[in-house]
Amino acid sequence: MPPWGMLRRLRRETVASGRRVLVEKTPDHLKHIEHIRRLVPGAQFIITIRDGRDVAASIAHRKHSSSSGVRRWQAAAAITAREVNAPDVLCLRYEDFVDDPIGYVRRICAFVGIPYLREMLDFHRHPVRYNGRDGKQKGTGVGGDHQRLRSWQINQPIFDGRGRWKHELSTEVAAAFNVGELGSLMRQFGYS
């Protein structure tokens, strides 16, 4: 279960701030989308899908196991496939976002009903703290250093993390994304 207390607190803070939109980006909350719909009537969901091979490579770096990355992507992609046409869901591919950040931020703004402002893509010029960390130093993402990496990442300009799997995944793990359910999900989201 997601931390409902945290979601309630965020909702209260959003209302108190006078803002209409709250963005919460915890990837694991995808598994609880129906619960969130019940807790937050009118919630909208922006789901980002990414090449499963790159997800597996990223998780393998942090957890020293590509199989956990494969399983995690497969579960998330299956949920995304079920939700992709829901009226309260906007599904975006990470790779397309990297190619056209302005176009995609415009789509996101239109979806949630807020005006697009060019400054939205200048977020990195105004550093923020993440879980009490300032984000000045890049962490490794491994073990207890995960929070420091995340803090650093959210304070960076949009960067291109595509294709890391080509150098970081074994041939066998990469090939697994071509067959069975993994292959089907990859093709559904336009990955060859």
Coordinates of N, CA and C in Angstrom, one line a residue, residues 1-2 15 34 44 73-74 80 100 111 113 129 135 140 153 159 171 176 180 188:
M1 N 0.8 -1.2 0.0 CA 0.0 0.0 0.0 C 0.9 1.2 0.0
P2 N 0.5 2.3 -0.8 CA 1.2 3.5 -0.7 C 1.0 4.2 0.6
V15 N -4.0 22.3 -1.0 CA -5.2 23.1 -0.8 C -4.7 24.4 0.0
E34 N -6.0 2.5 -8.6 CA -7.5 2.5 -8.3 C -7.7 3.0 -6.9
Q44 N -5.7 12.9 -11.8 CA -5.3 12.6 -13.2 C -3.9 12.0 -13.1
W73 N 9.8 -3.6 -14.6 CA 9.3 -3.0 -15.8 C 8.1 -3.8 -16.4
Q74 N 8.1 -5.1 -16.4 CA 7.0 -5.9 -16.9 C 5.7 -5.6 -16.1
T80 N 0.3 -0.1 -17.2 CA 0.2 1.0 -18.1 C -0.6 0.6 -19.3
D100 N 11.4 15.9 -27.6 CA 10.5 17.1 -27.8 C 10.0 17.5 -26.4
F111 N -3.4 18.7 -20.6 CA -4.1 17.6 -19.9 C -4.6 17.9 -18.5
G113 N -4.9 21.0 -17.4 CA -5.6 22.3 -17.5 C -4.9 23.5 -16.9
R129 N 15.3 21.0 -2.6 CA 15.7 19.9 -1.8 C 14.8 18.7 -2.0
G135 N 21.1 18.2 -3.3 CA 21.3 17.8 -4.7 C 22.5 18.4 -5.4
T140 N 25.6 7.8 -6.1 CA 25.8 6.6 -6.9 C 24.5 5.9 -7.2
Q153 N 19.4 14.4 -9.4 CA 18.8 14.2 -10.7 C 17.7 15.2 -10.9
F159 N 18.0 15.3 -19.4 CA 19.1 14.6 -20.0 C 18.7 13.4 -20.7
T171 N 23.6 -9.7 -23.2 CA 22.9 -10.1 -24.4 C 21.7 -10.9 -24.1
A176 N 15.7 -11.1 -23.8 CA 14.4 -11.4 -23.2 C 13.3 -10.4 -23.5
G180 N 7.8 -13.3 -25.7 CA 6.7 -13.5 -24.7 C 6.0 -12.2 -24.4
Q188 N 4.0 -3.0 -28.0 CA 2.8 -2.2 -27.8 C 3.2 -0.7 -27.6

